[in-house]
């Protein structure tokens, strides 16, 4: 009789061990599954963030080309703006930007300019201030050909986050003699470029 009791106890103990092992294995599988899900979630979040950053940062060269197409023959800049001109003319040194693209006319009698600057994080406002300071200096203090002063007055500096643009583009019209009418005409010309730029940030 005592032997039977021992046998029953041994069987019960073995069954208990099997249950514990099964529970432990199930728990390990659940933890592993949970870790995998977290990794998938993190990967998806990184992909979403990368896509958002890409969408928020359009290619500056593509924008330049789109602006050129929008103006057609009335797009006059034909000389690339380099880092030296960017710093010496506009006061924007290499510590303020990640990249830029811009063009200006080779002939000094024209002032048409397109400039796009992708500032370093948090420096967009500084670049905007520098471009506005350049614009103001040309309107108030620089010697300009009479036909070019309304162009400067119609020019615009616009900013999208840390992307900053200076736009002074469009056709000339010698048939317009009134100052207000000429300024209004140049403003409509500049707006062509502004609308094209804006379409990349919608």
CSV table of N, CA, C and O in Angstrom, one decimal, residues 59-140:
chain,number,residue,atom,x,y,z
A,59,UNK,N,13.4,68.7,-53.4
A,59,UNK,CA,14.7,68.9,-54.0
A,59,UNK,C,14.9,70.3,-54.6
A,59,UNK,O,14.0,70.7,-55.4
A,60,UNK,N,15.9,71.0,-54.1
A,60,UNK,CA,16.0,72.4,-54.5
A,60,UNK,C,16.3,72.6,-56.0
A,60,UNK,O,15.8,73.5,-56.6
A,61,UNK,N,17.0,71.7,-56.6
A,61,UNK,CA,17.3,71.7,-58.0
A,61,UNK,C,16.0,71.5,-58.8
A,61,UNK,O,15.8,72.2,-59.9
A,62,UNK,N,15.2,70.6,-58.4
A,62,UNK,CA,13.9,70.4,-59.1
A,62,UNK,C,13.1,71.7,-59.0
A,62,UNK,O,12.4,72.0,-60.0
A,63,UNK,N,13.1,72.4,-57.9
A,63,UNK,CA,12.3,73.6,-57.8
A,63,UNK,C,12.9,74.6,-58.7
A,63,UNK,O,12.1,75.3,-59.4
A,64,UNK,N,14.2,74.8,-58.8
A,64,UNK,CA,14.8,75.7,-59.7
A,64,UNK,C,14.4,75.4,-61.2
A,64,UNK,O,14.0,76.3,-61.9
A,65,UNK,N,14.4,74.1,-61.6
A,65,UNK,CA,14.1,73.8,-62.9
A,65,UNK,C,12.6,74.1,-63.2
A,65,UNK,O,12.2,74.5,-64.3
A,66,UNK,N,11.7,73.8,-62.2
A,66,UNK,CA,10.3,74.1,-62.4
A,66,UNK,C,10.1,75.6,-62.5
A,66,UNK,O,9.2,76.0,-63.3
A,67,UNK,N,10.8,76.4,-61.8
A,67,UNK,CA,10.7,77.9,-61.9
A,67,UNK,C,11.2,78.3,-63.3
A,67,UNK,O,10.5,79.2,-63.9
A,68,UNK,N,12.3,77.8,-63.7
A,68,UNK,CA,12.8,78.1,-65.1
A,68,UNK,C,11.7,77.8,-66.1
A,68,UNK,O,11.5,78.6,-67.0
A,69,UNK,N,11.1,76.7,-66.0
A,69,UNK,CA,10.0,76.3,-67.0
A,69,UNK,C,8.8,77.2,-66.9
A,69,UNK,O,8.2,77.5,-67.9
A,70,UNK,N,8.5,77.6,-65.7
A,70,UNK,CA,7.3,78.5,-65.5
A,70,UNK,C,7.5,79.9,-66.2
A,70,UNK,O,6.6,80.4,-66.8
A,71,UNK,N,8.8,80.4,-66.2
A,71,UNK,CA,9.0,81.7,-66.9
A,71,UNK,C,9.4,81.5,-68.4
A,71,UNK,O,9.2,82.5,-69.1
A,72,UNK,N,9.9,80.4,-68.7
A,72,UNK,CA,10.3,80.2,-70.1
A,72,UNK,C,11.3,81.2,-70.6
A,72,UNK,O,12.4,81.4,-69.9
A,73,UNK,N,11.1,81.9,-71.7
A,73,UNK,CA,12.1,82.9,-72.2
A,73,UNK,C,12.3,84.1,-71.3
A,73,UNK,O,13.3,84.8,-71.4
A,74,UNK,N,11.4,84.3,-70.4
A,74,UNK,CA,11.5,85.4,-69.5
A,74,UNK,C,12.3,85.1,-68.2
A,74,UNK,O,12.5,86.0,-67.4
A,75,UNK,N,12.9,83.9,-68.2
A,75,UNK,CA,13.8,83.6,-67.1
A,75,UNK,C,15.2,84.0,-67.6
A,75,UNK,O,15.8,83.4,-68.5
A,76,UNK,N,15.8,85.1,-66.9
A,76,UNK,CA,17.0,85.7,-67.4
A,76,UNK,C,18.3,85.3,-66.7
A,76,UNK,O,19.4,85.4,-67.3
A,77,UNK,N,18.3,84.8,-65.5
A,77,UNK,CA,19.5,84.4,-64.8
A,77,UNK,C,20.2,83.3,-65.6
A,77,UNK,O,19.5,82.3,-66.0
A,78,UNK,N,21.5,83.4,-65.7
A,78,UNK,CA,22.2,82.3,-66.5
A,78,UNK,C,23.6,82.0,-65.9
A,78,UNK,O,24.4,81.3,-66.6
A,79,UNK,N,23.9,82.5,-64.7
A,79,UNK,CA,25.1,82.2,-64.1
A,79,UNK,C,24.9,81.7,-62.7
A,79,UNK,O,24.1,82.3,-61.9
A,80,UNK,N,25.5,80.5,-62.4
A,80,UNK,CA,25.3,79.9,-61.0
A,80,UNK,C,25.9,80.8,-59.9
A,80,UNK,O,27.0,81.4,-60.1
A,81,UNK,N,25.2,80.9,-58.8
A,81,UNK,CA,25.7,81.5,-57.6
A,81,UNK,C,26.5,80.5,-56.9
A,81,UNK,O,26.0,79.4,-56.5
A,82,UNK,N,27.8,80.8,-56.6
A,82,UNK,CA,28.6,79.9,-55.8
A,82,UNK,C,28.7,80.3,-54.3
A,82,UNK,O,28.2,81.3,-53.9
A,83,UNK,N,29.5,79.5,-53.6
A,83,UNK,CA,29.6,79.8,-52.1
A,83,UNK,C,30.2,81.1,-51.8
A,83,UNK,O,29.8,81.8,-50.8
A,84,UNK,N,31.2,81.5,-52.6
A,84,UNK,CA,31.8,82.8,-52.4
A,84,UNK,C,30.8,84.0,-52.6
A,84,UNK,O,30.8,84.9,-51.8
A,85,UNK,N,30.1,83.9,-53.7
A,85,UNK,CA,29.1,85.0,-53.9
A,85,UNK,C,28.0,85.0,-52.8
A,85,UNK,O,27.6,86.0,-52.3
A,86,UNK,N,27.6,83.8,-52.4
A,86,UNK,CA,26.6,83.6,-51.4
A,86,UNK,C,27.0,84.3,-50.1
A,86,UNK,O,26.2,85.0,-49.4
A,87,UNK,N,28.3,84.2,-49.7
A,87,UNK,CA,28.8,84.8,-48.5
A,87,UNK,C,29.1,86.3,-48.7
A,87,UNK,O,28.7,87.1,-47.9
A,88,UNK,N,29.8,86.7,-49.8
A,88,UNK,CA,30.2,88.0,-49.9
A,88,UNK,C,29.0,89.0,-50.3
A,88,UNK,O,29.0,90.1,-49.9
A,89,UNK,N,28.1,88.5,-51.1
A,89,UNK,CA,27.0,89.3,-51.6
A,89,UNK,C,25.8,89.3,-50.6
A,89,UNK,O,25.2,90.4,-50.3
A,90,UNK,N,25.5,88.1,-50.1
A,90,UNK,CA,24.3,88.0,-49.3
A,90,UNK,C,24.6,87.8,-47.8
A,90,UNK,O,23.6,87.8,-47.0
A,91,UNK,N,25.8,87.6,-47.4
A,91,UNK,CA,26.2,87.5,-46.0
A,91,UNK,C,25.9,86.1,-45.4
A,91,UNK,O,25.9,86.0,-44.2
A,92,UNK,N,25.7,85.1,-46.3
A,92,UNK,CA,25.3,83.8,-45.8
A,92,UNK,C,26.6,82.9,-45.9
A,92,UNK,O,27.0,82.5,-46.9
A,93,UNK,N,27.1,82.6,-44.7
A,93,UNK,CA,28.4,81.7,-44.7
A,93,UNK,C,28.0,80.3,-44.6
A,93,UNK,O,26.9,79.9,-44.3
A,94,UNK,N,29.0,79.4,-44.8
A,94,UNK,CA,28.8,78.0,-44.8
A,94,UNK,C,28.3,77.4,-43.5
A,94,UNK,O,27.7,76.3,-43.5
A,95,UNK,N,28.5,78.1,-42.4
A,95,UNK,CA,28.0,77.6,-41.2
A,95,UNK,C,26.5,77.7,-41.0
A,95,UNK,O,25.9,77.2,-40.0
A,96,UNK,N,25.8,78.4,-42.0
A,96,UNK,CA,24.4,78.6,-41.8
A,96,UNK,C,23.5,77.7,-42.7
A,96,UNK,O,22.3,77.6,-42.5
A,97,UNK,N,24.1,77.0,-43.6
A,97,UNK,CA,23.3,76.2,-44.5
A,97,UNK,C,23.8,74.8,-44.8
A,97,UNK,O,25.0,74.5,-44.6
A,98,UNK,N,22.9,73.9,-45.2
A,98,UNK,CA,23.2,72.6,-45.6
A,98,UNK,C,23.5,72.5,-47.1
A,98,UNK,O,24.4,71.8,-47.6
A,99,UNK,N,22.7,73.2,-47.9
A,99,UNK,CA,22.8,73.3,-49.4
A,99,UNK,C,22.1,74.5,-49.9
A,99,UNK,O,21.3,75.1,-49.2
A,100,UNK,N,22.5,74.8,-51.1
A,100,UNK,CA,21.8,76.0,-51.8
A,100,UNK,C,21.9,75.8,-53.3
A,100,UNK,O,22.8,75.1,-53.8
A,101,UNK,N,21.0,76.5,-54.0
A,101,UNK,CA,21.1,76.6,-55.5
A,101,UNK,C,20.6,77.9,-55.9
A,101,UNK,O,19.6,78.5,-55.3
A,102,UNK,N,21.3,78.6,-56.8
A,102,UNK,CA,20.9,79.9,-57.2
A,102,UNK,C,21.5,80.3,-58.5
A,102,UNK,O,22.5,79.8,-58.9
A,103,UNK,N,20.9,81.3,-59.2
A,103,UNK,CA,21.4,81.8,-60.4
A,103,UNK,C,21.2,83.3,-60.5
A,103,UNK,O,20.2,83.8,-59.9
A,104,UNK,N,22.1,84.0,-61.2
A,104,UNK,CA,22.0,85.4,-61.4
A,104,UNK,C,22.4,85.7,-62.8
A,104,UNK,O,23.0,84.8,-63.5
A,105,UNK,N,22.2,86.9,-63.3
A,105,UNK,CA,22.5,87.2,-64.7
A,105,UNK,C,24.0,87.5,-64.8
A,105,UNK,O,24.6,88.1,-63.9
A,106,UNK,N,24.6,87.2,-65.9
A,106,UNK,CA,26.0,87.5,-66.2
A,106,UNK,C,26.1,89.0,-66.5
A,106,UNK,O,27.1,89.6,-66.2
A,107,UNK,N,25.1,89.6,-67.2
A,107,UNK,CA,25.1,91.0,-67.5
A,107,UNK,C,24.7,91.8,-66.3
A,107,UNK,O,23.6,91.6,-65.8
A,108,UNK,N,25.5,92.8,-65.9
A,108,UNK,CA,25.2,93.6,-64.7
A,108,UNK,C,24.0,94.5,-64.9
A,108,UNK,O,23.5,95.0,-63.9
A,109,UNK,N,23.6,94.8,-66.1
A,109,UNK,CA,22.4,95.7,-66.3
A,109,UNK,C,21.1,95.0,-65.9
A,109,UNK,O,20.1,95.7,-65.6
A,110,UNK,N,21.2,93.7,-65.7
A,110,UNK,CA,20.0,92.9,-65.3
A,110,UNK,C,20.2,92.5,-63.8
A,110,UNK,O,21.4,92.3,-63.4
A,111,UNK,N,19.2,92.4,-63.1
A,111,UNK,CA,19.3,92.0,-61.7
A,111,UNK,C,18.5,90.7,-61.3
A,111,UNK,O,18.5,90.3,-60.2
A,112,UNK,N,17.9,90.1,-62.3
A,112,UNK,CA,17.0,88.9,-62.0
A,112,UNK,C,17.8,87.9,-61.3
A,112,UNK,O,18.9,87.5,-61.7
A,113,UNK,N,17.2,87.4,-60.2
A,113,UNK,CA,17.9,86.4,-59.4
A,113,UNK,C,17.0,85.4,-58.8
A,113,UNK,O,15.8,85.7,-58.4
A,114,UNK,N,17.4,84.1,-58.7
A,114,UNK,CA,16.7,83.1,-58.0
A,114,UNK,C,17.7,82.5,-57.0
A,114,UNK,O,18.8,82.1,-57.4
A,115,UNK,N,17.3,82.4,-55.8
A,115,UNK,CA,18.2,81.8,-54.8
A,115,UNK,C,17.4,81.0,-53.8
A,115,UNK,O,16.4,81.4,-53.3
A,116,UNK,N,17.8,79.7,-53.6
A,116,UNK,CA,17.1,78.8,-52.6
A,116,UNK,C,18.2,78.3,-51.7
A,116,UNK,O,19.2,77.8,-52.1
A,117,UNK,N,18.0,78.5,-50.4
A,117,UNK,CA,18.9,78.1,-49.4
A,117,UNK,C,18.2,77.2,-48.4
A,117,UNK,O,17.2,77.5,-47.8
A,118,UNK,N,18.8,76.0,-48.2
A,118,UNK,CA,18.3,75.1,-47.2
A,118,UNK,C,19.2,75.3,-46.0
A,118,UNK,O,20.3,74.8,-45.9
A,119,UNK,N,18.7,76.1,-45.0
A,119,UNK,CA,19.5,76.4,-43.8
A,119,UNK,C,19.6,75.2,-42.9
A,119,UNK,O,18.8,74.2,-42.9
A,120,UNK,N,20.6,75.2,-42.1
A,120,UNK,CA,20.8,74.2,-41.0
A,120,UNK,C,19.6,74.4,-40.1
A,120,UNK,O,19.0,75.4,-40.0
A,121,UNK,N,19.3,73.3,-39.3
A,121,UNK,CA,18.2,73.3,-38.4
A,121,UNK,C,18.2,74.5,-37.5
A,121,UNK,O,19.2,74.7,-36.8
A,122,UNK,N,17.1,75.2,-37.5
A,122,UNK,CA,17.0,76.4,-36.7
A,122,UNK,C,17.6,77.7,-37.2
A,122,UNK,O,17.4,78.7,-36.6
A,123,UNK,N,18.2,77.6,-38.4
A,123,UNK,CA,18.9,78.8,-38.9
A,123,UNK,C,18.1,79.5,-40.0
A,123,UNK,O,18.5,80.5,-40.6
A,124,UNK,N,16.9,78.9,-40.3
A,124,UNK,CA,16.1,79.5,-41.4
A,124,UNK,C,15.8,81.0,-41.2
A,124,UNK,O,15.8,81.8,-42.1
A,125,UNK,N,15.4,81.3,-40.0
A,125,UNK,CA,15.1,82.7,-39.7
A,125,UNK,C,16.3,83.7,-39.9
A,125,UNK,O,16.1,84.8,-40.4
A,126,UNK,N,17.5,83.2,-39.5
A,126,UNK,CA,18.7,84.0,-39.7
A,126,UNK,C,18.9,84.2,-41.2
A,126,UNK,O,19.2,85.4,-41.6
A,127,UNK,N,18.8,83.2,-42.0
A,127,UNK,CA,19.0,83.3,-43.5
A,127,UNK,C,18.0,84.3,-44.0
A,127,UNK,O,18.3,85.1,-44.9
A,128,UNK,N,16.8,84.1,-43.6
A,128,UNK,CA,15.7,85.0,-44.0
A,128,UNK,C,16.0,86.5,-43.7
A,128,UNK,O,15.8,87.4,-44.6
A,129,UNK,N,16.5,86.8,-42.5
A,129,UNK,CA,16.9,88.1,-42.2
A,129,UNK,C,18.0,88.7,-43.0
A,129,UNK,O,18.0,89.8,-43.4
A,130,UNK,N,19.0,87.8,-43.3
A,130,UNK,CA,20.1,88.2,-44.2
A,130,UNK,C,19.7,88.6,-45.6
A,130,UNK,O,20.1,89.6,-46.2
A,131,UNK,N,18.8,87.8,-46.1
A,131,UNK,CA,18.3,88.0,-47.5
A,131,UNK,C,17.4,89.3,-47.5
A,131,UNK,O,17.5,90.1,-48.5
A,132,UNK,N,16.7,89.5,-46.5
A,132,UNK,CA,15.9,90.7,-46.4
A,132,UNK,C,16.8,92.0,-46.3
A,132,UNK,O,16.5,93.0,-46.8
A,133,UNK,N,17.8,91.8,-45.5
A,133,UNK,CA,18.8,92.9,-45.3
A,133,UNK,C,19.5,93.2,-46.7
A,133,UNK,O,19.7,94.4,-47.0
A,134,UNK,N,19.8,92.2,-47.4
A,134,UNK,CA,20.4,92.5,-48.8
A,134,UNK,C,19.4,93.2,-49.7
A,134,UNK,O,19.7,94.2,-50.3
A,135,UNK,N,18.2,92.7,-49.7
A,135,UNK,CA,17.1,93.3,-50.5
A,135,UNK,C,16.9,94.8,-50.1
A,135,UNK,O,16.9,95.7,-51.0
A,136,UNK,N,16.8,95.1,-48.8
A,136,UNK,CA,16.6,96.4,-48.4
A,136,UNK,C,17.8,97.3,-48.7
A,136,UNK,O,17.6,98.5,-49.1
A,137,UNK,N,19.0,96.8,-48.6
A,137,UNK,CA,20.2,97.6,-49.0
A,137,UNK,C,20.2,98.0,-50.4
A,137,UNK,O,20.7,99.1,-50.8
A,138,UNK,N,19.7,97.1,-51.3
A,138,UNK,CA,19.7,97.4,-52.7
A,138,UNK,C,18.6,98.4,-53.1
A,138,UNK,O,18.8,99.2,-54.0
A,139,UNK,N,17.5,98.4,-52.3
A,139,UNK,CA,16.5,99.4,-52.6
A,139,UNK,C,16.8,100.7,-52.0
A,139,UNK,O,16.6,101.8,-52.7
A,140,UNK,N,17.4,100.8,-50.8
A,140,UNK,CA,17.6,102.0,-50.1
A,140,UNK,C,19.0,102.7,-50.4
A,140,UNK,O,19.1,103.9,-50.5
